[in-house]
Coordinates of C-alpha atoms in Angstrom, one line a residue:
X66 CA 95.3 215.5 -34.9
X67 CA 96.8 218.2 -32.5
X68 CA 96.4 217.5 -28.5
X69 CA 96.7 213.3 -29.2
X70 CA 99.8 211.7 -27.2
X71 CA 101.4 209.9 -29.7
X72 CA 104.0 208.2 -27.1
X73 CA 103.7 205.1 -26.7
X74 CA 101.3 204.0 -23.6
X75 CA 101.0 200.6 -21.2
X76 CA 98.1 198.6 -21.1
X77 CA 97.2 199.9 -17.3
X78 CA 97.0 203.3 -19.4
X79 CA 95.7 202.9 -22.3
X80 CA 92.5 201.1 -19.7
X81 CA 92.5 204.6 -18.0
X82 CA 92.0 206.7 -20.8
X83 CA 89.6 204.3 -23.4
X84 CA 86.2 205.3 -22.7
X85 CA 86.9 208.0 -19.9
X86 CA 88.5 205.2 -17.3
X87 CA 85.4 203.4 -17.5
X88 CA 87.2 200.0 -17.9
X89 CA 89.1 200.9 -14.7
X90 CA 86.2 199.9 -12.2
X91 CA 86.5 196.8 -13.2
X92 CA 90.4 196.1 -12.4
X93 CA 90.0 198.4 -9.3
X94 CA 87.2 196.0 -8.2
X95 CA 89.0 192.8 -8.5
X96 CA 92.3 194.5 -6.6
X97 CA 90.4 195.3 -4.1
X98 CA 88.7 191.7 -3.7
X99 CA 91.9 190.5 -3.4
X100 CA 92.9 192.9 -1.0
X101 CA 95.7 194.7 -3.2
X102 CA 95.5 198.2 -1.7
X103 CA 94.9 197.0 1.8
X104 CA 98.2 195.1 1.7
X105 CA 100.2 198.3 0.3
X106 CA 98.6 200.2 3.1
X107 CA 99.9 197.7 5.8
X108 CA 103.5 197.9 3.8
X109 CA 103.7 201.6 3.8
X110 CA 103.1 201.2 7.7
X111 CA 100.2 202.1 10.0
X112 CA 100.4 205.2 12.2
X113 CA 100.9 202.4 15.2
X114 CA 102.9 200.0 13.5
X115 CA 102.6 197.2 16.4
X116 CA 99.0 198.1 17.0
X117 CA 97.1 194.8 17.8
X118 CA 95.3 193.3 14.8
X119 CA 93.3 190.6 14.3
X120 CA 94.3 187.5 13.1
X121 CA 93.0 185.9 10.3
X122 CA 90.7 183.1 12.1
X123 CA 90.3 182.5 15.8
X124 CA 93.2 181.0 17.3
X125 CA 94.0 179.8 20.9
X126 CA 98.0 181.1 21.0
X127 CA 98.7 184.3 21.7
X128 CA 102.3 184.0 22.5
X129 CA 105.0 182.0 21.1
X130 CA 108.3 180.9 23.3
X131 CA 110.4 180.0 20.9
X132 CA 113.5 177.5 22.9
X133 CA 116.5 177.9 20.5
X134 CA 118.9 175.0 21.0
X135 CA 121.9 177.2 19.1
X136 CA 124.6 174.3 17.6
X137 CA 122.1 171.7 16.5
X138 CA 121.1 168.7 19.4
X139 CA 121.6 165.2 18.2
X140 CA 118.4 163.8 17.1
X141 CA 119.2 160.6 18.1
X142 CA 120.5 161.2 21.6
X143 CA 117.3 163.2 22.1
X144 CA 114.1 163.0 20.5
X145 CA 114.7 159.7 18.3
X146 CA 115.6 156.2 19.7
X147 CA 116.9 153.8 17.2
X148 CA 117.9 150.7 18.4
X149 CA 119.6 149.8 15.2
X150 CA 122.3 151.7 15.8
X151 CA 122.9 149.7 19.1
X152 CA 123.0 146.7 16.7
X153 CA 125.4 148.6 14.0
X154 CA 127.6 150.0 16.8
X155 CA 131.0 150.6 15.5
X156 CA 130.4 149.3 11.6
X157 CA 131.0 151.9 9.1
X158 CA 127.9 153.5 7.5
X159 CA 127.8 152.4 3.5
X160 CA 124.4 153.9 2.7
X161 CA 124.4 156.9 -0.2
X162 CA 124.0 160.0 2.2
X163 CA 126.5 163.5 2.5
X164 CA 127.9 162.5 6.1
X165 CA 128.3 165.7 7.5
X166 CA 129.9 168.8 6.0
X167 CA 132.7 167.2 4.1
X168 CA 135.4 168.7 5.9
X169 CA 135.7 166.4 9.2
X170 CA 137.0 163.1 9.6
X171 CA 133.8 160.1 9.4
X172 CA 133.9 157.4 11.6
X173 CA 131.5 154.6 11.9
X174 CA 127.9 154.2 13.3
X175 CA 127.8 154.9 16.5
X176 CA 125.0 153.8 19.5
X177 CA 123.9 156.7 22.1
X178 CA 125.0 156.4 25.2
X179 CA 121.5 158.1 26.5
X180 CA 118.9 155.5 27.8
X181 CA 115.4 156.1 25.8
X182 CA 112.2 155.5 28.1
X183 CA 108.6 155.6 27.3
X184 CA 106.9 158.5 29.6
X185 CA 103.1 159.5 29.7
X186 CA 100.0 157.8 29.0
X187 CA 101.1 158.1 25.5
X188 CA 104.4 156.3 25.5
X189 CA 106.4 159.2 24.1
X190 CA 110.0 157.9 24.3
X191 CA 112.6 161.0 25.5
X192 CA 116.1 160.7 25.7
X193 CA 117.0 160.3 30.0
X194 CA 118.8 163.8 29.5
X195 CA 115.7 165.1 29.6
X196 CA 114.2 163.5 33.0
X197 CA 112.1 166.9 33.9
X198 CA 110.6 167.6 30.1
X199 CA 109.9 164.1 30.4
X200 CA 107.5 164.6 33.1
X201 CA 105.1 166.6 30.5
X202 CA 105.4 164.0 27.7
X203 CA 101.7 163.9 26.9
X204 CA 102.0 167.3 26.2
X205 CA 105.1 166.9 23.4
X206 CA 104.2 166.7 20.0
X207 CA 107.5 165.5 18.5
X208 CA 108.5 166.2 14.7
X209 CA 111.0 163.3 14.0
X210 CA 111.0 163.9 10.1
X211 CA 112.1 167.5 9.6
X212 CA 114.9 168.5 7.0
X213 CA 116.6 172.0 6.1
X214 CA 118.6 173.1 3.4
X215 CA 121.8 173.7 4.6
X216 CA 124.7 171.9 6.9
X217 CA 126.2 175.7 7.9
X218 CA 125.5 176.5 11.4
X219 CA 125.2 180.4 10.2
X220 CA 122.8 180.0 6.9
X221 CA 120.9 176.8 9.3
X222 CA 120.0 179.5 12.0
X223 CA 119.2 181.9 9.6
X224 CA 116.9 179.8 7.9
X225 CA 115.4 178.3 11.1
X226 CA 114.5 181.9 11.7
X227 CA 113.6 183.5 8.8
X228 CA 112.8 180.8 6.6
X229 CA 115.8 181.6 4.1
X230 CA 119.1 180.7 4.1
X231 CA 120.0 184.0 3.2
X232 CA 120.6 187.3 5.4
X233 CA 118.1 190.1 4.8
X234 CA 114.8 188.5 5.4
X235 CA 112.1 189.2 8.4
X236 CA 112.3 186.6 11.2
X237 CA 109.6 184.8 12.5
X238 CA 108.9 187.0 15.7
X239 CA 109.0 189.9 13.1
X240 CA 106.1 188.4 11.1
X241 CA 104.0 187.5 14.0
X242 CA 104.6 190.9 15.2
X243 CA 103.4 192.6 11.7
X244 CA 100.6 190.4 11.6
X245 CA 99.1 190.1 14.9
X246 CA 100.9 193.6 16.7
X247 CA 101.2 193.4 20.6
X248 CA 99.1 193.8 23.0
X249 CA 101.1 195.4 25.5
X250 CA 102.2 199.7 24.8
X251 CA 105.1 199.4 27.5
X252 CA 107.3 196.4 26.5
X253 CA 108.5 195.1 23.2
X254 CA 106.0 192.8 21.1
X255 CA 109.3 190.6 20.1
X256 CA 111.9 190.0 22.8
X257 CA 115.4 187.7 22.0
X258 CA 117.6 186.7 25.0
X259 CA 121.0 184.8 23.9
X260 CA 123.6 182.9 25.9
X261 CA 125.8 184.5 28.0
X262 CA 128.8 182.7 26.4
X263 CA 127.4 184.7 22.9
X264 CA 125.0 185.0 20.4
X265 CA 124.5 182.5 17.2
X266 CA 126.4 182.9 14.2
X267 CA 124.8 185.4 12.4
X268 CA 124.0 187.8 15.3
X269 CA 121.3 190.1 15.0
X270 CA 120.2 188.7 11.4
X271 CA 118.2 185.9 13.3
X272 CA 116.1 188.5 14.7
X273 CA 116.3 190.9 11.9
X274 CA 113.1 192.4 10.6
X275 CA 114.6 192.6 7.2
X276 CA 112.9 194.8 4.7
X277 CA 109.9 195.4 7.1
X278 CA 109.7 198.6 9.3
X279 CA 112.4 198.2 11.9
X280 CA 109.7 198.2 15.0
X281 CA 108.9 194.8 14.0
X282 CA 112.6 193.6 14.6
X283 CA 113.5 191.4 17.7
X284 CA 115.2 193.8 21.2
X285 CA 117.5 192.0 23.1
X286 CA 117.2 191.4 26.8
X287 CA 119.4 190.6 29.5
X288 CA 118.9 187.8 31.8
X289 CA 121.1 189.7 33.9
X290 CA 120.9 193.1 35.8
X291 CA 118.9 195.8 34.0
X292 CA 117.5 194.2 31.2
X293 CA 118.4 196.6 28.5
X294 CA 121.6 199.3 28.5
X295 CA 120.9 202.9 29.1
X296 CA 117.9 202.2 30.2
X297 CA 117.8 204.1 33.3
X298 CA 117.3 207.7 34.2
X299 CA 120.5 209.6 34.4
X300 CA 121.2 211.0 38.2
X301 CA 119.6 214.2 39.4
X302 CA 116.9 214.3 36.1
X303 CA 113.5 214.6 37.2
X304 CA 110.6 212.3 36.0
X305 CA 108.8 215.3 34.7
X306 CA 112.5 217.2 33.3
X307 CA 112.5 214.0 31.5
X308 CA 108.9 213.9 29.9
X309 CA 109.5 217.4 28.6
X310 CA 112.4 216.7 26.6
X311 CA 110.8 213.9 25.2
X312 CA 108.1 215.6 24.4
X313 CA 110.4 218.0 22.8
X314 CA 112.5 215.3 21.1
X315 CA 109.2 214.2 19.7
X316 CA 108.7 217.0 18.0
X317 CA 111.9 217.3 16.2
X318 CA 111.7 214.3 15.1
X319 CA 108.2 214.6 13.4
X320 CA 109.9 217.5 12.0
X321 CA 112.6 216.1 10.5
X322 CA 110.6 212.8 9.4
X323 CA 108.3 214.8 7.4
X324 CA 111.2 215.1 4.9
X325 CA 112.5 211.8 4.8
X326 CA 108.8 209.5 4.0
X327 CA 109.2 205.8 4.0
X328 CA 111.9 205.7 6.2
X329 CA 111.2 202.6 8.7
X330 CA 114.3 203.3 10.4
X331 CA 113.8 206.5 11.7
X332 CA 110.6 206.1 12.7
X333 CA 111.3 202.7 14.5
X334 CA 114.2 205.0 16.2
X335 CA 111.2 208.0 17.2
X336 CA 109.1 205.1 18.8
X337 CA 111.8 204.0 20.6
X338 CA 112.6 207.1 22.7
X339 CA 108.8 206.8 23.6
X340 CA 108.6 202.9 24.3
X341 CA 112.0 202.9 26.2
X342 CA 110.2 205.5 28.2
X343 CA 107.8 203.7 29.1
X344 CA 110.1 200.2 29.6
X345 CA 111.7 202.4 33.0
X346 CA 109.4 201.3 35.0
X347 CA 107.7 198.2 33.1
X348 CA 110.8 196.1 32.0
X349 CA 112.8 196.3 35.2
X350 CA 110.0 195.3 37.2
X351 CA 109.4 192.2 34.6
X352 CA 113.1 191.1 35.4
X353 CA 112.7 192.1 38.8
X354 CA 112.6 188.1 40.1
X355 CA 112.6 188.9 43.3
X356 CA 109.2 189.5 43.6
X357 CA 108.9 185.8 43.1
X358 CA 108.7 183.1 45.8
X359 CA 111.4 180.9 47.0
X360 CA 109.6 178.1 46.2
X361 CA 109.4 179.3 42.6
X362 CA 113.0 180.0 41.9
X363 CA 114.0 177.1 43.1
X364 CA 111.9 175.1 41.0
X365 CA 113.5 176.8 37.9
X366 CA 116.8 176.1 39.3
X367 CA 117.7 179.9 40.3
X368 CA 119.7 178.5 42.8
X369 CA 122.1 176.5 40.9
X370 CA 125.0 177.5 38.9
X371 CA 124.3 174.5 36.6
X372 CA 120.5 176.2 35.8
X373 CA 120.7 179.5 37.0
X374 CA 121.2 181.3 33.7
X375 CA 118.6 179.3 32.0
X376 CA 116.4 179.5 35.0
X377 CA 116.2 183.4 35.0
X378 CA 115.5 183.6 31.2
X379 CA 112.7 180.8 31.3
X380 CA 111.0 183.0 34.5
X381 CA 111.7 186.1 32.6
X382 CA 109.6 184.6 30.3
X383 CA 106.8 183.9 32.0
X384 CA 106.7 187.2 33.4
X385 CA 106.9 189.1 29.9
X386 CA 104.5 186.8 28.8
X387 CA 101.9 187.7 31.3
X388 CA 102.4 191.0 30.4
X389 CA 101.7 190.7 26.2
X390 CA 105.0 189.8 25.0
X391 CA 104.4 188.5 21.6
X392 CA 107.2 186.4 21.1
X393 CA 110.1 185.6 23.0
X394 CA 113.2 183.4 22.0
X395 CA 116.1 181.9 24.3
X396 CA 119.2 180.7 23.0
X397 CA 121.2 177.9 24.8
X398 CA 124.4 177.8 23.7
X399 CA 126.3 180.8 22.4
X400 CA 129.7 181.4 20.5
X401 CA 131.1 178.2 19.3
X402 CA 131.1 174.3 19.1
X403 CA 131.3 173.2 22.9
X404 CA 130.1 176.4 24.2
X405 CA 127.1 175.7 22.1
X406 CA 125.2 172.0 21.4
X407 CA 127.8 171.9 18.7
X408 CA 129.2 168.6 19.6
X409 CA 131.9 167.7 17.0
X410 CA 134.8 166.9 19.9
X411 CA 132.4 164.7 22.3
X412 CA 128.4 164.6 22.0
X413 CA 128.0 163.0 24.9
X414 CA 129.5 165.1 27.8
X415 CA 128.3 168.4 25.4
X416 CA 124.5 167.4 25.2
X417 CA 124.4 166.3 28.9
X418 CA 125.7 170.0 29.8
X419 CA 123.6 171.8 27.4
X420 CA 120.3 169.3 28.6
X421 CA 121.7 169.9 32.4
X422 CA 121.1 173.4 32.1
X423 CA 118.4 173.6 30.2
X424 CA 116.2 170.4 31.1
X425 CA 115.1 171.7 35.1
X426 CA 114.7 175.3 33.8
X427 CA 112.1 174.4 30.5
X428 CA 110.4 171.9 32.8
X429 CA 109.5 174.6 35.5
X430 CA 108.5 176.5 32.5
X431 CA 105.5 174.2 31.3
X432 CA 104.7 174.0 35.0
X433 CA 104.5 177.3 35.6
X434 CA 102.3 178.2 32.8
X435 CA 99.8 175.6 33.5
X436 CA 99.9 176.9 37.0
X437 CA 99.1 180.7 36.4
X438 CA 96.9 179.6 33.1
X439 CA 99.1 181.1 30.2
X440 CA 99.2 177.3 29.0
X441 CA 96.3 177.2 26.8
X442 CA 97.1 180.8 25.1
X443 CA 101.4 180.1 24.5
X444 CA 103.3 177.8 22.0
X445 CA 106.4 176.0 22.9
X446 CA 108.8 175.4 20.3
X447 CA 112.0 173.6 21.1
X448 CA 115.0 172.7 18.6
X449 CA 118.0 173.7 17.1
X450 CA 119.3 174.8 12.8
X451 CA 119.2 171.0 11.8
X452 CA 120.5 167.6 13.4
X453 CA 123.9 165.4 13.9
X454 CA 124.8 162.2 12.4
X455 CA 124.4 158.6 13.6
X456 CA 127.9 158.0 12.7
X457 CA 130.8 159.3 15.3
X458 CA 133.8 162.1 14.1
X459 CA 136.7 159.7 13.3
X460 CA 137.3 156.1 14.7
X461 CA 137.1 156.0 18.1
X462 CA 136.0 159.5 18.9
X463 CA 132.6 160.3 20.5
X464 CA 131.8 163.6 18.6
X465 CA 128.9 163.8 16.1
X466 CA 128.9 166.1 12.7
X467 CA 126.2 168.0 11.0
X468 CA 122.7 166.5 10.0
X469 CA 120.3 168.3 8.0
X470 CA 118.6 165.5 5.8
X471 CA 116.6 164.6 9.1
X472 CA 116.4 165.5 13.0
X473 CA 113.8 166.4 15.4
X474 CA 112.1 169.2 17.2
X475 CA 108.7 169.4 19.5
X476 CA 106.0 171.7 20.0
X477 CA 103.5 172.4 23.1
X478 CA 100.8 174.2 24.8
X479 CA 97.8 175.8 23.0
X480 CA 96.5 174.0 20.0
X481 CA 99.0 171.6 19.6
X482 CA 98.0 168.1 20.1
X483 CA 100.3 166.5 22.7
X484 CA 101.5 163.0 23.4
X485 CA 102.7 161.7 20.0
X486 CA 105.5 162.1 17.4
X487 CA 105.2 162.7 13.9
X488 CA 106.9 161.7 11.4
X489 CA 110.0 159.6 11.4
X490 CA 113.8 159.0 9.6
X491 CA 115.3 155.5 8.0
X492 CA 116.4 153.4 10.7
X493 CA 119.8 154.8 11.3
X494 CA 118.3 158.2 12.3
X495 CA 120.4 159.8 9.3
X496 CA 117.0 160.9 7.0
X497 CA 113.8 162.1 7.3
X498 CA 111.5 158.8 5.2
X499 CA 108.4 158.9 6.4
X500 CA 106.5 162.1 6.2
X501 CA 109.2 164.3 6.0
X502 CA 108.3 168.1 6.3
X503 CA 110.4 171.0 5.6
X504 CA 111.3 174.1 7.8
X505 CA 109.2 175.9 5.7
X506 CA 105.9 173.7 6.5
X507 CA 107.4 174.1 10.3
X508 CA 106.8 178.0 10.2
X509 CA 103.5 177.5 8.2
X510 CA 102.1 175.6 11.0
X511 CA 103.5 178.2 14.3
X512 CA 101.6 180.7 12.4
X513 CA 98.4 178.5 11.9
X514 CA 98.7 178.3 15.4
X515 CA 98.7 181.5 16.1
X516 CA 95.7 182.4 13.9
X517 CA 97.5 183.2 10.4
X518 CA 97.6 181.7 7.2
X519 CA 101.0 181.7 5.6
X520 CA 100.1 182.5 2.0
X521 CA 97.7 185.3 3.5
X522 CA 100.6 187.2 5.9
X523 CA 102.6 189.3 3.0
X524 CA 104.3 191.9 2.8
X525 CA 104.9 193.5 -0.6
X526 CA 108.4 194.4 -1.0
X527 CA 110.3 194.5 -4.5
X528 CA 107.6 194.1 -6.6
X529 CA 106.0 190.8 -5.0
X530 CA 104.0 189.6 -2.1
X531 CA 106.4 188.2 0.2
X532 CA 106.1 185.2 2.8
X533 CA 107.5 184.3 5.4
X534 CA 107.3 180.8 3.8
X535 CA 108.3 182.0 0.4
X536 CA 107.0 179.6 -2.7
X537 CA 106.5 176.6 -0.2
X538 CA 104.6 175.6 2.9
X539 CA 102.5 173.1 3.9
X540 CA 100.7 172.9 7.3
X541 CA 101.5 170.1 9.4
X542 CA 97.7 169.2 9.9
X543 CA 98.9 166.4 12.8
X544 CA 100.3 169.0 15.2
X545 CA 96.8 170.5 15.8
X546 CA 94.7 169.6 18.6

């Protein structure tokens, strides 16, 4: 029996070698059908990793703004009226719930001081901190039901992000970039710009890409100046002195990636060079807002101090937008509890700042994109990592603590079915009871949206398909036109 392997064999290879491989068409068909290889080929990376793809059915977003309220709003000084807590003011709350995280003083039940009026055709009631997003009510599809896993403002923004409460995963701009790609070669496909007063907790993990290639991952703009450090040509370096040591660059880099296959990292980095390049010319004139009329930056509150920050990020916006930004996410409110929506100390003068600055700004926004016809091809998507209680921070004090069993966010613009809320919490505001939907089922809906279906986007990483959406997901069929 000389020239048999004894040693012992899988079952993958003992199919290979029975009958000459024969049994191996049949597996290799059915991997195929399933789109196996095709998958591993998008993991191992494209030559053009954010070349435009299609999506997987016809879709009318192409962009997604993405209006992160960092600190958590109060869903019931916002998006939620509840009239029984003008009834229960000042009782204590007996019902079963975690109030908050455990580690602050509880006080009782506490009424919002914000007036709740019916706007639109459709009734939608909106919080009066809100007076300019109020104005496009019939547009607002309101999620009043929607719960999260966590009451940590670092693990809620991560999780708001990338679907996980842990650090390491893709964010949502990441996946829409892997999926979809970009259709513009001289500006990022995935743009972030935070608060000037900081980032969220977690920094540059909200907009990680995680174990994808590092092109897909999130570049941070300025609202500010030049939009992006270093960007500019250093003094007395021509345009073509410049091209040729790229050029050069380039080469040295394809040189020294040939040894080192697989990594996303250094090939993100050898893009780079090229896109920042380009960006010279193309991102400082998308910042440049003095192109735009008066009339225009007024209306987004340029002229303010209250607005101006917001103002310029929301125009910036529209601008990058125009010119095939995938995705683009502003933060309001960075660094910690007052400075962001955080309102532990006092709700009510915190959320009529952080709505002051941010209610003029977001309103011009929806405006403007109606007005230059964006409207039907971008999403809206306002909220924060998870809610606050209907109960006040100890007696007599006017703060609010973390609420994750229930609190609301709103979606807009293409696809999404405007003028109506979905969804609602027990009478107090404090949990999500009727319909209640998950952050999981939130990001399996943006991505319908946008053309994608959430158990069909993987990545295969660590021996599995991966999701965005993990082992859950559901699609919040009522947000869709």
């Amino acid at each position: 029996m000389n020239g048999i392997n004894r040693s012992p064999q899988s079952r993958r290879g003992f199919m290979r070698h029975v009958g000459a491989g024969f049994p191996m068409l049949a597996l290799l068909d059915l991997l195929s059908g399933d789109g196996f290889f095709e998958s591993r080929a998008r993991a191992a990376g494209p030559t053009n990793l954010l070349a435009q793809r299609e999506p997987h059915f016809p879709a009318k977003a192409k962009h997604v703004v993405f209006l992160f309220m960092n600190g958590a709003p109060s869903q019931v000084d916002t998006l939620d009226p509840k009239p029984a807590l003008t009834r229960y003011h000042g009782m204590p709350y007996n019902g079963d719930l975690t109030v908050g995280s455990n580690s602050r003083p509880i006080g009782n039940l506490m009424q919002s001081p914000f007036e709740f009026r019916k706007h639109g055709q459709s009734g939608l009631e909106i919080s009066s901190i809100f007076p300019n997003i109020a104005r496009h009510a019939d547009d607002l599809c309101v999620i009043r039901s929607l719960y999260t896993d966590t009451a940590a403002h670092a693990s809620g923004c991560i999780q708001m992000n990338t679907g996980n409460v842990v650090i390491g995963k893709p964010s949502l701009g990441s996946w829409l970039s892997y999926g979809l790609g970009t259709e513009s070669q001289d500006l990022p496909s995935f743009v972030v710009m935070t608060d000037p007063r900081g980032g969220p907790i977690g920094s540059a993990s909200n907009w990680s890409a995680g174990f994808m290639p590092a092109a897909y991952q999130g570049t941070l703009f300025r609202s500010g100046g030049s939009p992006l450090l270093n960007l500019q040509t250093p003094g007395g370096v021509s345009d073509r002195t410049q091209r040729r040591s790229l050029d050069t660059l380039k080469q040295l880099n394809e040189m020294h990636q040939s040894g080192h296959a697989g990594d996303s990292e250094l090939e993100a980095r050898i893009h780079s060079y090229e896109l920042a390049y380009r960006m010279q010319t193309t991102a400082a004139e998308a910042v440049d807002l003095e192109k735009e009329s008066r009339q225009t930056r007024e209306m987004y509150g340029l002229d303010q101090k209250l607005t101006e920050d917001f103002g310029r990020k929301c125009l910036i916006t529209r601008r990058l937008i125009e010119r095939g930004v995938r995705f683009v996410q502003l933060y309001s409110g960075g660094g910690h509890i007052e400075d962001t929506w955080d309102g532990h100390v006092d709700c009510i003068s915190n959320h009529t700042l952080h709505a002051g600055e941010t209610d003029q700004p977001i309103g011009a926004l929806i405006t403007d994109l109606k007005r230059t016809g964006l409207w039907e091809e971008t999403l809206l998507v306002w909220g924060g990592e998870f809610g606050r209680t209907p109960t006040s921070e100890g007696l007599d004090k006017p703060g609010r603590d973390h609420d994750w069993h229930g609190f609301s966010m709103w979606l807009a613009g293409a696809g999404v079915k405007g003028g109506q809320s979905i969804g609602a919490t027990d009478e107090l505001g404090f949990k999500a009871v009727e319909d209640p939907w998950h952050v999981s089922d939130l990001h399996a809906t943006i991505l319908h949206l946008m053309g994608l279906d959430h158990t069909r986007l993987t990545y295969f990483y660590q021996g599995l398909e991966q999701r965005l959406t993990g082992v859950r997901g559901e699609l919040i069929r009522k947000v869709l036109a």
